[in-house]
Amino acid sequence: MRIDVVTIFPGYLAPLREALLGRAIEAGLVELGVHDLRDWTHDVHQAVDDSPYGGGPGMVMRPQVWGEALDAVLGEEPARLVVPTPAGRPFTQATAQAWAAEERLVFACGRYEGIDQRVVDAYADRGPVDEVSIGDYVLVGGEVAVLVMVEAVVRLLPGVLGNPVSAQEDSFSDGLLEGPAYTRPVSWRGLDVPDVLRSGNHAAIARWRRDRALERTAARRPDLLDALPPDALDRADRAF
Ligand SMILES: N#Cc1c(-c2ccc3ccn(Cc4ccc(CN5CCCCC5)cc4)c3c2)n[nH]c1N
């Protein structure tokens, strides 16, 4: 997979070259290009924004600069263009799993009050364009959202995680939140590891973990329970 990111703050994306993602890049599992939008400006002030038509707060990013930048970065290779925005469709684990199958992702990081809508409209004729949001809160720009989305996608690529099973057993992969996890010591500040986890009884451990996942999901994310397909819960689950 190749990932390109266009932004006026390239330094914001430096964490993508650290730790697990950095090792994936070094291993050739993913290619990353970060591009400064201002490289496609032609005025002395390197202007990328202007006042909004119709009035309203703040500034809007100009379509011309974005058009030149995305034409250059996209080139002729097919890619999914992703535009983070507070007004986007929710980015979920299912989105990450779908995008993990893509050959190329290009992220357009807006700032100010966003990017002129004609940029999305113009590229929608060339290939898939996704306007997505990482959550119901307002950020200052798209860069943090891109860090989140790139990490969620790249960790799913073959060879990136040391223990690939964990990607399948993630929270949300079975529709539930994962339950609590424990490691040594068996007793810490008067708090003990649940006996079942040290019993060696794998069926009992699996049951206990499922029950804790159901309990946590019901308490914290009842919406996920409501969204489960009818056959997702077995009789033992329903007894819970
Ligand atoms: N993903 C994601 C995000 C973002 C996100 C993503 C990308 C950009 C680019 C710029 N901003 C800042 C910003 C701030 C407020 C508004 C709303 N304004 C209200 C008054 C009329 C105009 C629009 C829009 C844009 C961004 C924020 N925030 N939260 C998420 N989950």
Short mmCIF file of C-alpha atoms and ligand atoms in Angstrom, two decimals:
data_model
loop_
_atom_site.label_atom_id
_atom_site.label_comp_id
_atom_site.label_asym_id
_atom_site.label_seq_id
_atom_site.Cartn_x
_atom_site.Cartn_y
_atom_site.Cartn_z
CA MET A 1 0.00 0.00 0.00
CA ARG A 2 1.07 3.55 -0.74
CA ILE A 3 -0.19 6.40 1.38
CA ASP A 4 0.18 10.08 0.47
CA VAL A 5 -0.79 12.97 2.72
CA VAL A 6 -1.15 16.60 1.60
CA THR A 7 -1.04 19.18 4.40
CA ILE A 8 0.20 22.68 5.28
CA PHE A 9 1.80 21.17 8.40
CA PRO A 10 3.99 18.24 7.22
CA GLY A 11 5.62 18.04 10.63
CA TYR A 12 2.27 16.98 12.14
CA LEU A 13 2.64 13.67 10.31
CA ALA A 14 6.13 12.88 11.66
CA PRO A 15 4.72 10.34 14.18
CA LEU A 16 3.80 8.12 11.23
CA ARG A 17 7.50 7.37 10.85
CA GLU A 18 7.91 6.27 14.48
CA ALA A 19 7.53 2.86 16.18
CA LEU A 20 5.32 0.21 14.57
CA LEU A 21 4.36 2.31 11.54
CA GLY A 22 7.94 3.41 11.04
CA ARG A 23 9.07 -0.21 11.07
CA ALA A 24 6.36 -1.10 8.55
CA ILE A 25 7.67 1.62 6.24
CA GLU A 26 11.27 0.46 6.69
CA ALA A 27 10.15 -3.12 5.96
CA GLY A 28 8.51 -1.97 2.74
CA LEU A 29 5.04 -3.03 3.89
CA VAL A 30 3.76 0.48 3.26
CA GLU A 31 5.11 3.55 1.42
CA LEU A 32 4.44 7.00 2.85
CA GLY A 33 4.67 10.36 1.12
CA VAL A 34 3.95 13.64 2.97
CA HIS A 35 3.54 16.74 0.81
CA ASP A 36 3.40 20.44 1.74
CA LEU A 37 0.37 22.04 0.09
CA ARG A 38 2.22 25.35 -0.08
CA ASP A 39 4.59 23.80 -2.66
CA TRP A 40 1.75 24.37 -5.13
CA THR A 41 1.23 28.05 -4.37
CA HIS A 42 2.62 30.71 -6.70
CA ASP A 43 2.29 33.92 -4.74
CA VAL A 44 4.79 35.44 -2.38
CA HIS A 45 2.48 34.86 0.58
CA GLN A 46 1.85 31.22 -0.38
CA ALA A 47 -1.85 31.82 0.26
CA VAL A 48 -3.98 28.70 0.67
CA ASP A 49 -7.18 30.21 2.06
CA ASP A 50 -9.72 32.93 1.36
CA SER A 51 -12.96 34.34 2.78
CA PRO A 52 -16.08 32.17 2.49
CA TYR A 53 -18.73 33.08 -0.11
CA GLY A 54 -22.00 33.83 1.65
CA GLY A 55 -20.17 35.01 4.77
CA GLY A 56 -19.65 32.98 7.93
CA PRO A 57 -16.80 32.42 10.37
CA GLY A 58 -13.18 31.81 9.42
CA MET A 59 -11.60 31.09 6.06
CA VAL A 60 -11.98 28.36 3.43
CA MET A 61 -9.12 26.64 1.61
CA ARG A 62 -8.82 27.65 -2.03
CA PRO A 63 -9.64 25.06 -4.71
CA GLN A 64 -6.89 26.07 -7.15
CA VAL A 65 -4.01 25.15 -4.83
CA TRP A 66 -5.66 21.88 -3.84
CA GLY A 67 -6.34 21.05 -7.48
CA GLU A 68 -2.72 21.49 -8.50
CA ALA A 69 -1.49 19.55 -5.47
CA LEU A 70 -3.87 16.62 -5.88
CA ASP A 71 -3.31 16.44 -9.65
CA ALA A 72 0.42 16.13 -8.95
CA VAL A 73 0.17 13.70 -6.03
CA LEU A 74 -2.57 11.50 -7.51
CA GLY A 75 -1.00 11.40 -10.99
CA GLU A 76 -2.54 8.70 -13.18
CA GLU A 77 -2.46 5.94 -10.54
CA PRO A 78 -5.91 5.03 -9.15
CA ALA A 79 -6.32 5.90 -5.47
CA ARG A 80 -8.98 6.43 -2.85
CA LEU A 81 -9.04 10.12 -1.90
CA VAL A 82 -9.88 10.66 1.77
CA VAL A 83 -10.91 14.07 3.09
CA PRO A 84 -11.28 14.30 6.88
CA THR A 85 -14.07 16.68 7.95
CA PRO A 86 -16.34 17.13 10.98
CA ALA A 87 -19.22 16.69 8.51
CA GLY A 88 -17.97 13.31 7.27
CA ARG A 89 -19.34 9.78 7.52
CA PRO A 90 -18.09 8.02 10.65
CA PHE A 91 -14.68 6.35 10.30
CA THR A 92 -15.05 2.91 11.89
CA GLN A 93 -13.14 -0.36 12.17
CA ALA A 94 -15.13 -1.52 9.14
CA THR A 95 -13.82 1.50 7.22
CA ALA A 96 -10.26 0.66 8.26
CA GLN A 97 -10.71 -2.95 7.17
CA ALA A 98 -12.11 -1.90 3.80
CA TRP A 99 -9.33 0.62 3.18
CA ALA A 100 -6.66 -1.94 4.16
CA ALA A 101 -7.45 -3.66 0.86
CA GLU A 102 -6.69 -0.53 -1.18
CA GLU A 103 -3.50 -0.14 -3.22
CA ARG A 104 -3.33 3.63 -2.62
CA LEU A 105 -4.81 6.11 -0.17
CA VAL A 106 -4.39 9.87 -0.58
CA PHE A 107 -5.37 12.05 2.39
CA ALA A 108 -6.20 15.75 1.96
CA CYS A 109 -5.74 17.53 5.29
CA GLY A 110 -7.82 20.67 5.51
CA ARG A 111 -7.39 23.52 7.95
CA TYR A 112 -9.36 26.72 8.72
CA GLU A 113 -13.06 25.92 8.14
CA GLY A 114 -12.32 23.25 5.56
CA ILE A 115 -11.62 22.85 1.84
CA ASP A 116 -13.75 24.38 -0.97
CA GLN A 117 -16.39 21.73 -1.74
CA ARG A 118 -15.57 21.81 -5.46
CA VAL A 119 -12.32 19.96 -4.72
CA VAL A 120 -14.28 16.92 -3.49
CA ASP A 121 -16.78 17.30 -6.32
CA ALA A 122 -14.07 17.56 -9.00
CA TYR A 123 -12.25 14.42 -7.87
CA ALA A 124 -15.41 12.38 -7.37
CA ASP A 125 -15.43 12.00 -11.17
CA ARG A 126 -11.96 10.44 -11.14
CA GLY A 127 -12.31 7.85 -8.42
CA PRO A 128 -13.61 7.10 -4.92
CA VAL A 129 -13.66 10.09 -2.56
CA ASP A 130 -14.55 9.63 1.13
CA GLU A 131 -15.40 12.54 3.40
CA VAL A 132 -14.97 11.00 6.87
CA SER A 133 -15.02 12.03 10.51
CA ILE A 134 -13.18 10.28 13.34
CA GLY A 135 -15.67 11.39 15.97
CA ASP A 136 -18.29 13.84 17.20
CA TYR A 137 -15.95 16.58 18.38
CA VAL A 138 -14.30 19.44 16.49
CA LEU A 139 -10.57 19.49 15.74
CA VAL A 140 -8.54 22.34 14.24
CA GLY A 141 -7.56 20.46 11.10
CA GLY A 142 -7.41 17.07 9.42
CA GLU A 143 -3.87 16.03 10.39
CA VAL A 144 -4.74 14.38 13.72
CA ALA A 145 -7.57 12.51 12.02
CA VAL A 146 -5.12 11.24 9.39
CA LEU A 147 -2.77 9.97 12.12
CA VAL A 148 -5.68 8.04 13.61
CA MET A 149 -6.92 6.62 10.34
CA VAL A 150 -3.49 5.67 8.98
CA GLU A 151 -2.63 3.83 12.21
CA ALA A 152 -6.00 1.99 12.20
CA VAL A 153 -5.48 0.91 8.56
CA VAL A 154 -1.75 0.09 8.53
CA ARG A 155 -1.96 -2.14 11.64
CA LEU A 156 -4.31 -4.38 9.60
CA LEU A 157 -1.81 -4.91 6.77
CA PRO A 158 -0.21 -8.37 6.64
CA GLY A 159 3.13 -8.47 8.45
CA VAL A 160 2.69 -5.24 10.39
CA LEU A 161 1.45 -6.63 13.70
CA GLY A 162 3.70 -9.18 15.41
CA ASN A 163 0.59 -11.11 16.40
CA PRO A 164 -1.82 -10.88 13.43
CA VAL A 165 -4.58 -12.75 15.31
CA SER A 166 -5.04 -9.69 17.53
CA ALA A 167 -6.18 -7.66 14.54
CA GLN A 168 -9.05 -10.10 14.03
CA GLU A 169 -9.87 -10.15 17.74
CA ASP A 170 -9.89 -6.38 18.05
CA SER A 171 -12.61 -4.51 19.74
CA PHE A 172 -15.42 -4.03 17.26
CA SER A 173 -14.24 -6.89 15.02
CA ASP A 174 -16.93 -9.12 16.60
CA GLY A 175 -19.12 -6.13 17.31
CA LEU A 176 -18.28 -5.98 21.00
CA LEU A 177 -15.80 -4.06 23.12
CA GLU A 178 -12.97 -6.23 24.38
CA GLY A 179 -13.00 -7.18 28.04
CA PRO A 180 -10.33 -6.48 30.69
CA ALA A 181 -6.76 -7.77 30.26
CA TYR A 182 -4.30 -8.82 32.98
CA THR A 183 -0.62 -9.77 33.31
CA ARG A 184 1.84 -10.48 36.12
CA PRO A 185 1.97 -10.08 39.09
CA VAL A 186 -1.02 -12.18 40.12
CA SER A 187 -1.67 -9.75 43.01
CA TRP A 188 -1.01 -6.03 42.81
CA ARG A 189 -1.97 -3.47 45.46
CA GLY A 190 -4.40 -5.99 46.92
CA LEU A 191 -6.05 -6.58 43.51
CA ASP A 192 -5.92 -10.14 42.18
CA VAL A 193 -6.10 -11.55 38.67
CA PRO A 194 -9.46 -13.39 38.23
CA ASP A 195 -8.89 -17.08 39.09
CA VAL A 196 -10.49 -18.33 35.87
CA LEU A 197 -7.68 -16.74 33.82
CA ARG A 198 -5.14 -18.89 35.69
CA SER A 199 -7.26 -22.07 35.58
CA GLY A 200 -6.01 -23.44 32.27
CA ASN A 201 -9.65 -24.18 31.41
CA HIS A 202 -9.78 -22.61 27.94
CA ALA A 203 -13.54 -23.05 27.54
CA ALA A 204 -14.18 -21.35 30.88
CA ILE A 205 -11.70 -18.57 30.00
CA ALA A 206 -13.38 -17.96 26.64
CA ARG A 207 -16.81 -17.84 28.35
CA TRP A 208 -15.55 -15.47 31.05
CA ARG A 209 -13.98 -13.16 28.43
CA ARG A 210 -17.16 -13.16 26.35
CA ASP A 211 -19.25 -12.34 29.43
CA ARG A 212 -16.96 -9.45 30.38
CA ALA A 213 -17.09 -8.14 26.78
CA LEU A 214 -20.91 -8.29 26.79
CA GLU A 215 -21.02 -6.64 30.23
CA ARG A 216 -18.69 -3.82 29.16
CA THR A 217 -20.45 -3.30 25.83
CA ALA A 218 -23.88 -3.16 27.51
CA ALA A 219 -22.58 -0.62 30.02
CA ARG A 220 -20.52 1.60 27.70
CA ARG A 221 -21.82 1.08 24.16
CA PRO A 222 -25.38 -0.31 24.18
CA ASP A 223 -25.65 0.98 20.62
CA LEU A 224 -23.19 -1.71 19.51
CA LEU A 225 -25.40 -4.41 21.08
CA ASP A 226 -28.43 -3.04 19.28
CA ALA A 227 -26.48 -3.13 15.98
CA LEU A 228 -25.49 -6.80 16.29
CA PRO A 229 -27.03 -9.15 13.71
CA PRO A 230 -29.74 -11.41 15.25
CA ASP A 231 -27.53 -14.52 15.14
CA ALA A 232 -24.54 -12.80 16.73
CA LEU A 233 -25.54 -13.75 20.29
CA ASP A 234 -25.82 -17.40 21.20
CA ARG A 235 -27.93 -18.89 24.00
CA ALA A 236 -25.13 -18.53 26.55
CA ASP A 237 -24.75 -14.87 25.58
CA ARG A 238 -28.44 -14.28 25.97
CA ALA A 239 -28.32 -15.90 29.40
CA PHE A 240 -25.79 -13.27 30.36
N1 LIG B 1 -12.01 13.93 10.72
C1 LIG B 1 -12.27 14.83 11.39
C2 LIG B 1 -12.63 15.88 12.28
C3 LIG B 1 -12.39 17.26 12.25
C4 LIG B 1 -11.74 18.10 11.22
C5 LIG B 1 -11.22 17.53 10.05
C6 LIG B 1 -10.70 18.33 9.06
C7 LIG B 1 -10.68 19.71 9.23
C8 LIG B 1 -10.27 20.79 8.43
C9 LIG B 1 -10.51 21.98 9.13
N2 LIG B 1 -11.06 21.64 10.32
C10 LIG B 1 -11.46 22.61 11.33
C11 LIG B 1 -12.92 22.85 11.29
C12 LIG B 1 -13.53 23.33 12.44
C13 LIG B 1 -14.91 23.59 12.45
C14 LIG B 1 -15.67 23.35 11.32
C15 LIG B 1 -17.17 23.61 11.38
N3 LIG B 1 -17.49 24.98 10.94
C16 LIG B 1 -18.67 25.42 11.61
C17 LIG B 1 -19.13 26.79 11.10
C18 LIG B 1 -19.37 26.75 9.60
C19 LIG B 1 -18.13 26.24 8.91
C20 LIG B 1 -17.69 24.90 9.47
C21 LIG B 1 -15.07 22.87 10.19
C22 LIG B 1 -13.67 22.61 10.16
C23 LIG B 1 -11.17 20.28 10.42
C24 LIG B 1 -11.70 19.49 11.41
N4 LIG B 1 -12.92 17.79 13.38
N5 LIG B 1 -13.47 16.79 14.08
C25 LIG B 1 -13.34 15.62 13.46
N6 LIG B 1 -13.80 14.40 13.91
#
